[in-house]
Coordinates of C-alpha atoms and ligand atoms in Angstrom, one line a residue:
M1 CA 73.9 147.0 367.4
H2 CA 73.8 143.2 367.0
N3 CA 76.9 141.7 365.4
V4 CA 76.3 139.8 362.0
V5 CA 77.8 136.5 360.6
I6 CA 77.1 134.3 357.2
S7 CA 76.3 131.3 358.5
G8 CA 75.4 129.5 355.5
T9 CA 75.9 129.8 351.3
G10 CA 74.2 127.7 348.6
L11 CA 74.4 127.0 345.2
Y12 CA 72.7 126.5 342.3
T13 CA 74.3 124.9 338.9
P14 CA 71.9 124.7 335.7
A15 CA 73.0 120.7 334.9
Q16 CA 73.4 122.3 331.1
S17 CA 77.1 123.2 330.3
I18 CA 78.5 124.3 326.8
S19 CA 82.0 124.6 326.3
N20 CA 84.4 127.0 324.0
E21 CA 84.5 124.8 321.3
E22 CA 80.4 124.3 320.7
L23 CA 79.7 127.7 321.7
V24 CA 82.7 128.7 318.6
A25 CA 81.2 126.1 316.4
S26 CA 77.9 127.7 316.7
F27 CA 79.1 131.1 316.5
N28 CA 81.0 130.2 313.1
A29 CA 78.4 128.5 311.6
Y30 CA 76.7 131.5 311.6
V31 CA 79.4 134.5 310.9
A32 CA 79.2 132.0 307.5
Q33 CA 75.3 132.0 306.7
F34 CA 75.6 135.8 307.5
N35 CA 78.2 136.5 304.8
A36 CA 77.0 134.3 302.7
D37 CA 73.8 136.0 302.3
N38 CA 75.0 139.0 302.2
A39 CA 77.9 138.2 299.8
D40 CA 77.0 141.3 297.2
A41 CA 76.8 143.8 299.7
I42 CA 79.9 142.9 301.1
A43 CA 81.3 142.8 298.0
R44 CA 79.7 146.2 297.1
G45 CA 81.2 147.7 300.5
E46 CA 77.9 148.4 301.7
V47 CA 77.5 145.3 304.8
E48 CA 80.9 144.7 306.5
A49 CA 81.8 140.6 306.7
L50 CA 81.4 139.2 309.6
G51 CA 84.9 137.9 311.4
E52 CA 84.4 134.6 312.7
S53 CA 85.5 133.6 316.4
S54 CA 88.1 131.4 318.1
V55 CA 88.6 129.3 321.1
A56 CA 91.6 130.6 321.5
F57 CA 91.0 134.3 321.6
I58 CA 88.2 133.7 324.6
E59 CA 90.6 131.2 327.3
K60 CA 93.6 133.7 326.6
A61 CA 91.3 136.9 327.0
S62 CA 88.8 135.9 329.4
G63 CA 89.9 132.5 331.4
I64 CA 86.6 131.1 330.4
K65 CA 86.9 127.6 329.3
S66 CA 82.9 126.9 329.5
R67 CA 80.0 128.0 331.3
F68 CA 76.7 126.5 332.6
V69 CA 72.9 127.2 330.9
I70 CA 69.2 127.3 331.3
D71 CA 69.4 125.6 328.0
K72 CA 71.8 125.1 326.0
A73 CA 70.1 123.9 322.8
G74 CA 68.6 127.4 322.0
I75 CA 71.6 129.1 322.5
L76 CA 73.5 126.4 320.2
D77 CA 71.4 126.6 317.4
P78 CA 72.3 129.0 314.9
Q79 CA 69.2 130.2 313.6
R80 CA 68.4 131.2 317.1
M81 CA 70.8 131.7 319.4
V82 CA 68.4 132.3 322.3
P83 CA 68.3 130.6 325.5
S84 CA 64.9 128.8 325.1
I85 CA 62.9 129.3 328.6
P86 CA 58.8 129.1 328.0
E87 CA 56.9 131.3 329.5
R88 CA 55.1 129.7 332.7
S89 CA 51.6 130.8 334.0
N90 CA 51.3 133.0 336.9
E91 CA 50.1 130.0 338.8
E92 CA 53.4 128.2 338.7
W93 CA 56.8 129.5 340.5
G94 CA 59.0 131.4 337.9
I95 CA 62.3 130.3 337.0
L96 CA 64.5 133.2 339.2
C97 CA 62.2 131.8 341.9
E98 CA 62.6 127.6 341.3
M99 CA 67.2 128.7 340.7
S100 CA 66.7 130.9 344.0
V101 CA 64.4 128.0 346.0
A102 CA 67.1 125.1 345.0
A103 CA 70.4 127.7 345.8
A104 CA 68.0 128.9 349.6
K105 CA 67.6 125.3 350.5
E106 CA 71.1 124.8 350.5
A107 CA 72.4 128.1 352.5
L108 CA 69.4 126.9 354.8
Q109 CA 71.0 123.9 355.7
R110 CA 74.1 124.7 356.1
A111 CA 73.3 127.2 358.2
G112 CA 71.3 124.7 360.6
K113 CA 68.5 126.9 360.3
T114 CA 64.9 126.5 358.8
A115 CA 62.3 128.7 357.0
A116 CA 60.6 129.7 360.5
D117 CA 64.0 131.2 361.4
I118 CA 64.2 134.1 358.3
D119 CA 62.8 137.3 358.7
G120 CA 63.3 138.6 355.1
V121 CA 64.4 137.9 352.0
I122 CA 66.4 140.1 349.5
V123 CA 66.7 138.7 345.8
A124 CA 69.5 140.4 344.3
C125 CA 70.7 140.2 341.1
S126 CA 70.9 141.7 337.6
N127 CA 68.4 141.5 335.7
L128 CA 64.8 140.9 336.8
Q129 CA 61.9 138.5 335.2
R130 CA 59.2 140.9 335.6
A131 CA 58.7 144.1 337.2
Y132 CA 56.3 142.6 339.7
P133 CA 55.1 141.2 342.0
A134 CA 58.7 141.4 343.3
V135 CA 60.9 138.2 342.9
A136 CA 61.5 138.1 346.8
I137 CA 58.1 137.8 347.3
E138 CA 57.5 134.8 345.4
V139 CA 60.9 132.9 346.8
Q140 CA 59.5 133.7 350.1
A141 CA 56.0 132.3 349.2
A142 CA 57.6 129.1 348.1
L143 CA 60.2 128.5 351.5
G144 CA 56.8 129.8 353.4
I145 CA 58.8 132.3 355.1
Q146 CA 57.3 135.0 356.8
G147 CA 58.2 139.3 357.3
W148 CA 59.1 140.6 354.3
G149 CA 60.4 140.2 350.4
Y150 CA 62.5 142.9 348.2
D151 CA 64.5 142.3 344.9
M152 CA 67.2 145.2 344.7
N153 CA 69.8 145.3 341.2
V154 CA 73.3 146.5 341.1
A155 CA 74.4 144.4 338.9
C156 CA 77.4 142.0 339.1
S157 CA 77.0 144.0 342.6
S158 CA 74.0 142.7 343.9
A159 CA 75.4 140.1 346.4
T160 CA 77.7 142.3 348.5
F161 CA 75.1 145.6 347.8
G162 CA 72.9 143.0 349.4
I163 CA 75.0 141.6 352.1
Q164 CA 74.8 145.4 353.1
A165 CA 71.5 145.9 353.2
A166 CA 70.8 142.2 354.9
C167 CA 73.6 143.5 357.6
N168 CA 72.1 147.1 358.6
A169 CA 68.8 145.5 359.0
I170 CA 70.5 142.7 361.2
Q171 CA 72.6 145.6 363.5
V172 CA 69.8 147.9 364.3
G173 CA 67.4 145.1 365.1
Q174 CA 64.9 145.0 362.0
A175 CA 65.2 141.4 361.5
K176 CA 67.3 137.8 362.9
A177 CA 68.1 136.8 359.7
I178 CA 67.7 137.0 356.2
L179 CA 68.6 134.8 353.1
L180 CA 70.0 136.8 350.4
V181 CA 69.7 135.2 346.9
D182 CA 71.1 136.0 343.6
P183 CA 69.4 134.3 340.8
E184 CA 71.0 135.1 337.0
I185 CA 70.2 133.8 334.0
C186 CA 73.1 136.5 332.0
T187 CA 72.6 134.2 329.0
G188 CA 68.6 135.5 328.6
H189 CA 70.2 139.0 328.0
L190 CA 73.7 138.5 326.3
N191 CA 73.6 138.7 322.5
F192 CA 75.4 135.5 321.1
R193 CA 75.5 136.8 317.6
D194 CA 78.2 139.7 319.2
R195 CA 82.1 137.9 318.7
D196 CA 83.3 140.5 321.4
S197 CA 80.3 139.4 324.1
H198 CA 78.6 136.1 323.2
F199 CA 81.6 134.0 325.2
I200 CA 81.5 136.0 328.4
F201 CA 78.5 134.8 330.7
G202 CA 76.7 132.1 332.3
D203 CA 74.0 130.9 334.5
A204 CA 73.6 130.0 338.2
A205 CA 72.2 131.2 341.7
T206 CA 73.7 131.8 345.0
A207 CA 72.3 132.1 348.3
V208 CA 73.2 133.5 351.8
I209 CA 72.0 133.5 355.2
L210 CA 72.7 136.2 357.3
E211 CA 72.1 136.5 361.5
R212 CA 72.7 137.8 364.3
A213 CA 75.8 136.4 365.9
D214 CA 74.4 135.3 368.9
L215 CA 71.6 133.3 367.3
A216 CA 73.8 131.5 365.4
T217 CA 74.9 127.9 365.8
S218 CA 76.5 126.1 362.2
E219 CA 80.2 125.3 361.7
H220 CA 79.8 127.5 358.5
Q221 CA 79.9 130.9 360.2
W222 CA 81.7 134.5 359.3
D223 CA 81.8 137.7 361.2
V224 CA 80.7 140.4 359.1
I225 CA 83.2 142.7 360.3
S226 CA 82.8 145.6 358.0
S227 CA 81.3 146.2 354.1
K228 CA 82.6 149.2 351.9
L229 CA 80.6 150.3 348.7
L230 CA 80.9 152.6 345.9
T231 CA 79.0 153.3 343.4
H232 CA 80.8 155.9 340.1
F233 CA 78.4 156.5 337.3
S234 CA 79.8 155.0 333.3
N235 CA 78.6 154.5 330.1
N236 CA 81.0 151.5 329.6
I237 CA 78.5 148.8 330.4
R238 CA 75.2 149.0 329.8
N239 CA 71.4 147.4 329.0
N240 CA 68.9 149.6 328.3
F241 CA 66.1 147.0 328.4
G242 CA 62.8 148.6 330.0
F243 CA 59.7 149.0 330.4
L244 CA 59.4 152.7 328.0
N245 CA 61.6 150.5 325.2
R246 CA 57.7 150.1 323.8
A247 CA 57.0 153.7 324.2
A248 CA 60.3 154.4 322.2
G249 CA 58.9 153.3 318.8
E250 CA 60.4 150.5 317.1
E251 CA 63.7 151.4 315.9
S252 CA 64.5 151.5 319.2
A253 CA 63.4 148.4 320.4
S254 CA 65.3 146.2 317.7
N255 CA 68.2 148.1 319.3
P256 CA 70.7 145.9 320.5
D257 CA 71.7 147.7 323.7
K258 CA 68.4 146.6 324.8
L259 CA 70.7 143.5 325.5
F260 CA 73.9 143.4 327.3
V261 CA 77.2 145.9 325.8
Q262 CA 80.2 147.4 327.0
E263 CA 83.8 148.5 326.1
G264 CA 85.4 145.9 327.2
R265 CA 89.0 147.4 327.2
K266 CA 88.1 150.8 329.2
V267 CA 86.2 148.8 331.2
F268 CA 89.2 146.2 332.5
K269 CA 91.7 149.4 332.5
E270 CA 88.9 151.6 334.8
V271 CA 87.7 149.2 337.0
C272 CA 90.7 147.4 337.9
P273 CA 92.4 150.5 339.9
M274 CA 89.3 151.2 341.6
V275 CA 88.2 147.8 342.8
A276 CA 92.5 147.4 344.2
E277 CA 92.5 150.8 345.8
L278 CA 88.6 150.3 347.4
I279 CA 89.9 146.7 349.2
G280 CA 93.2 148.5 349.9
A281 CA 91.2 151.4 351.5
H282 CA 88.7 148.9 353.7
L283 CA 91.3 147.2 355.2
A284 CA 93.1 150.2 356.5
E285 CA 90.3 151.3 357.8
N286 CA 89.9 148.4 360.0
D287 CA 93.9 148.5 361.1
L288 CA 94.1 145.2 358.5
P289 CA 96.8 144.7 356.5
V290 CA 96.5 143.2 353.3
G291 CA 99.0 140.9 354.0
D292 CA 96.5 139.1 356.7
V293 CA 94.0 138.2 354.2
Q294 CA 94.4 134.9 353.5
R295 CA 91.7 134.4 350.5
Y296 CA 90.1 136.6 348.4
W297 CA 86.7 135.6 346.7
L298 CA 86.7 137.9 343.8
H299 CA 84.2 139.0 341.2
Q300 CA 84.3 136.6 338.3
A301 CA 84.5 138.2 335.2
N302 CA 87.9 137.7 333.8
L303 CA 90.7 135.7 335.0
N304 CA 93.2 138.8 334.1
M305 CA 91.3 141.3 335.5
N306 CA 91.4 139.2 338.7
L307 CA 95.0 138.7 338.7
L308 CA 95.4 142.4 338.3
I309 CA 94.0 143.5 341.0
I310 CA 95.2 140.9 343.5
R311 CA 98.9 141.9 342.0
R312 CA 98.1 145.6 343.1
L313 CA 97.1 144.3 345.9
L314 CA 99.3 142.0 347.4
G315 CA 102.2 143.6 344.9
R316 CA 103.2 140.1 343.6
D317 CA 100.9 137.7 341.7
A318 CA 98.3 135.4 343.9
E319 CA 99.1 131.9 344.7
P320 CA 95.7 129.8 343.3
H321 CA 93.9 129.3 346.8
E322 CA 94.3 133.2 347.7
A323 CA 92.2 134.0 344.9
P324 CA 89.9 131.4 343.9
V325 CA 88.9 130.8 340.0
I326 CA 86.0 129.2 339.3
L327 CA 85.1 131.8 335.9
D328 CA 86.9 128.8 334.0
T329 CA 83.5 126.7 334.1
Y330 CA 81.1 128.8 334.8
A331 CA 82.3 132.3 332.6
N332 CA 80.4 135.6 334.7
T333 CA 77.3 134.7 336.1
S334 CA 77.7 138.3 337.7
S335 CA 76.4 138.2 340.9
A336 CA 76.7 135.1 341.9
G337 CA 80.5 135.1 340.7
S338 CA 81.5 136.0 344.1
V339 CA 79.5 134.0 346.1
I340 CA 79.9 130.9 343.6
A341 CA 83.9 131.2 345.3
F342 CA 83.2 131.8 348.5
H343 CA 80.8 128.9 348.4
K344 CA 82.8 126.6 347.5
Y345 CA 86.5 127.4 348.3
Q346 CA 85.5 128.6 352.6
D347 CA 85.5 125.0 354.7
D348 CA 89.5 124.4 354.5
M349 CA 90.4 127.9 355.9
P350 CA 90.8 127.4 359.9
K351 CA 89.4 129.4 362.6
G352 CA 90.5 133.1 362.8
S353 CA 90.7 132.8 359.0
L354 CA 90.3 136.5 356.8
G355 CA 89.0 136.6 353.8
V356 CA 87.6 139.6 351.6
L357 CA 84.7 138.8 349.2
S358 CA 84.6 142.0 346.9
S359 CA 82.2 142.3 342.9
F360 CA 82.8 145.2 340.6
G361 CA 81.1 145.6 337.4
A362 CA 78.2 147.7 336.1
G363 CA 77.1 151.1 337.2
Y364 CA 80.1 150.9 338.6
S365 CA 79.3 149.1 341.3
I366 CA 82.2 148.0 343.8
G367 CA 81.3 146.4 346.9
S368 CA 84.0 145.1 349.9
V369 CA 83.0 142.9 352.4
I370 CA 85.7 142.0 355.2
L371 CA 85.0 138.4 356.6
R372 CA 86.3 136.4 359.3
R373 CA 86.1 132.8 360.3
R374 CA 84.3 132.4 363.4
Ligands
LIG401 N1 86.8 135.7 319.2 C1 88.1 136.0 318.6 N2 88.7 137.1 318.6 C2 87.8 138.1 319.0 C3 86.4 137.7 319.5 C4 86.0 136.8 319.5 N3 85.1 136.0 320.5 N4 85.7 139.2 320.2 C5 86.9 140.3 319.7 N5 87.9 139.8 319.1 C6 88.9 140.7 318.4 C7 88.3 142.0 318.6 O1 88.1 142.5 317.2 C8 90.2 142.9 318.2 O2 90.6 143.0 317.3 P1 91.0 144.4 316.5 O3 92.4 144.0 317.5 O4 91.3 143.6 315.2 O5 90.0 145.5 316.9 C9 90.6 141.5 319.3 O6 90.5 140.8 319.6 C10 90.7 142.1 320.9 O7 89.5 142.4 321.3 P2 89.2 143.3 322.6 O8 90.6 144.5 322.5 O9 88.2 143.6 322.8 O10 90.0 141.9 323.2 P3 89.9 141.8 325.1 O11 91.6 141.8 325.3 O12 90.1 143.4 326.0 O13 89.1 140.9 326.0 C11 87.6 141.2 327.0 C12 88.0 141.4 325.8 C13 87.2 139.9 327.2 C14 85.9 141.6 326.9 C15 87.9 142.1 328.4 O14 87.9 143.0 327.8 C16 87.3 142.0 329.3 O15 87.0 141.1 330.0 N6 87.0 143.8 330.2 C17 85.8 143.8 331.2 C18 84.7 143.1 331.2 C19 83.5 142.9 332.5 O16 84.4 142.8 333.5 N7 83.3 143.7 332.2 C20 81.9 143.0 333.2 C21 81.0 143.0 332.7 S1 79.6 142.4 333.7 C22 78.5 143.3 335.1 O17 79.0 144.3 335.4 C23 77.4 143.1 334.8 C24 76.3 143.1 333.7 C25 75.3 142.3 334.1 C26 75.0 140.8 333.6 C27 74.8 140.9 332.3 C28 75.0 139.5 331.8 C29 74.5 139.4 329.7

C-alpha cells in the first residue's frame, strides 16, 4: 500500500458577487409585483401573500454576507431570477470544464506537477451539466491528461468522497497522481423565488492533486492519515431533477422540487450531532485526541452549524483560526466549500500540524479526512 499526500489545491472564484442587500432588493421587488398581481385572490384568501426577505435575517440565520456567482444580472432581474448561462456548442469546452480547468491549473502549479504526471481525473460535484460524456473526460482532454476520468456526485460531500476514491486508487497502485475537481454552479439549481433558501448558495470550483507520497515534491504537502465516510438516507434535502422528469408529465416538470428544496431546521438539528460524532469517532480510531487537531476545515453551509459542531467536539467555542469561515463571502458552494477553506487556510500551519477536512449535506452524507502537514 502506498501512502498518499495532497500536494496542491486550486480555486476558481467567479468575477461577480452579489451582496445580501442586492439579493434582498431583487427578491422584495418580485414579492411586491407578485402581491400586486394577485391582490384580489389574496384578499379572497385564495392565494397566500408572499413575505419579504431580510438582510438581517439572512446574516443572523446563516452568517452569509455575499456570494460569488457566474451571472449576477440574470439572478437579480426580478422578471427572471435565474442565471443566464448560454448553451455552448459541442465544439467548445463546457462551463463546468472551464471552471475546473482554472482551479486545476493552480492546483497543478502548487503541486509542482504537469498534466503528464496525472493518471486520472475525478469530477465530484452536486449537479452535472449533462449525462454524458463525463465532464471529467472533457477536463482530461482540455488539460491533455492521459489515463481515465469519471464523474461522481455525493452532493455537498462530493469532495471528501472523491478524496477517498482517489486515495484508494493511489494506495493500491492503480494511479500515481489524481486530479480531483469540484465545480459547483449552485445558482443554476437554486430557486431564487423561495424566501427560505434564495440566499444560501454561490458558485465556485476547487481542485486537489493527490499523489503517491514518495513522488511528491511540493512545499504544500499534507499526508492523508485516514478518511471516513457515512451516508444515511433522508428526504430533508432533495433535488428531484432528472432524466425521467419529461416522462412524468407537465405537472411534475413544473414542481419546484426539480430545484434544491430542504427542511433547513431539521437538517440543522439532525446533521450537526452526526458530524461531531463521526469526526470524534474517526479521530479516536486513529488514536488522535480531539485537542491535537489545530484546524477544522468544515463544510461551509451555515456559520451556526459550524460553531455548534466545534462546540460539541471541543466542549468550548472555536477560536477563529481553528475553524476558518469562508461562507461569509462565498455562501454555500456545496462540495467546494470545505476545500476552499483548506486552500485559503493551510500555508500558515507548520510541519506536523494536524487538521480535519469535513463535509456534510444531502443524502445525508458526511465525510471526514484527517491530514497532517509534511
Ligand atoms: N427573510 C426573512 N425571514 C425569513 C427568510 C428570509 N429570507 N427565510 C425564512 N424566514 C422566516 C421563516 O419563514 C420563519 O418564519 P416563521 O417563524 O414565522 O415560520 C423564520 O424566518 C425562521 O425560519 P427558519 O426556521 O427556516 O430559520 P432558521 O433559523 O432555521 O435558518 C437556514 C434557516 C439558514 C436554512 C438554516 O435552517 C440552515 O442553514 N439549515 C441547514 C442548511 C443546510 O446545511 N443545508 C444543506 C444543504 S446543501 C447540500 O447538502 C447539498 C445541496 C446541493 C447543492 C444545491 C445547490 C442549489
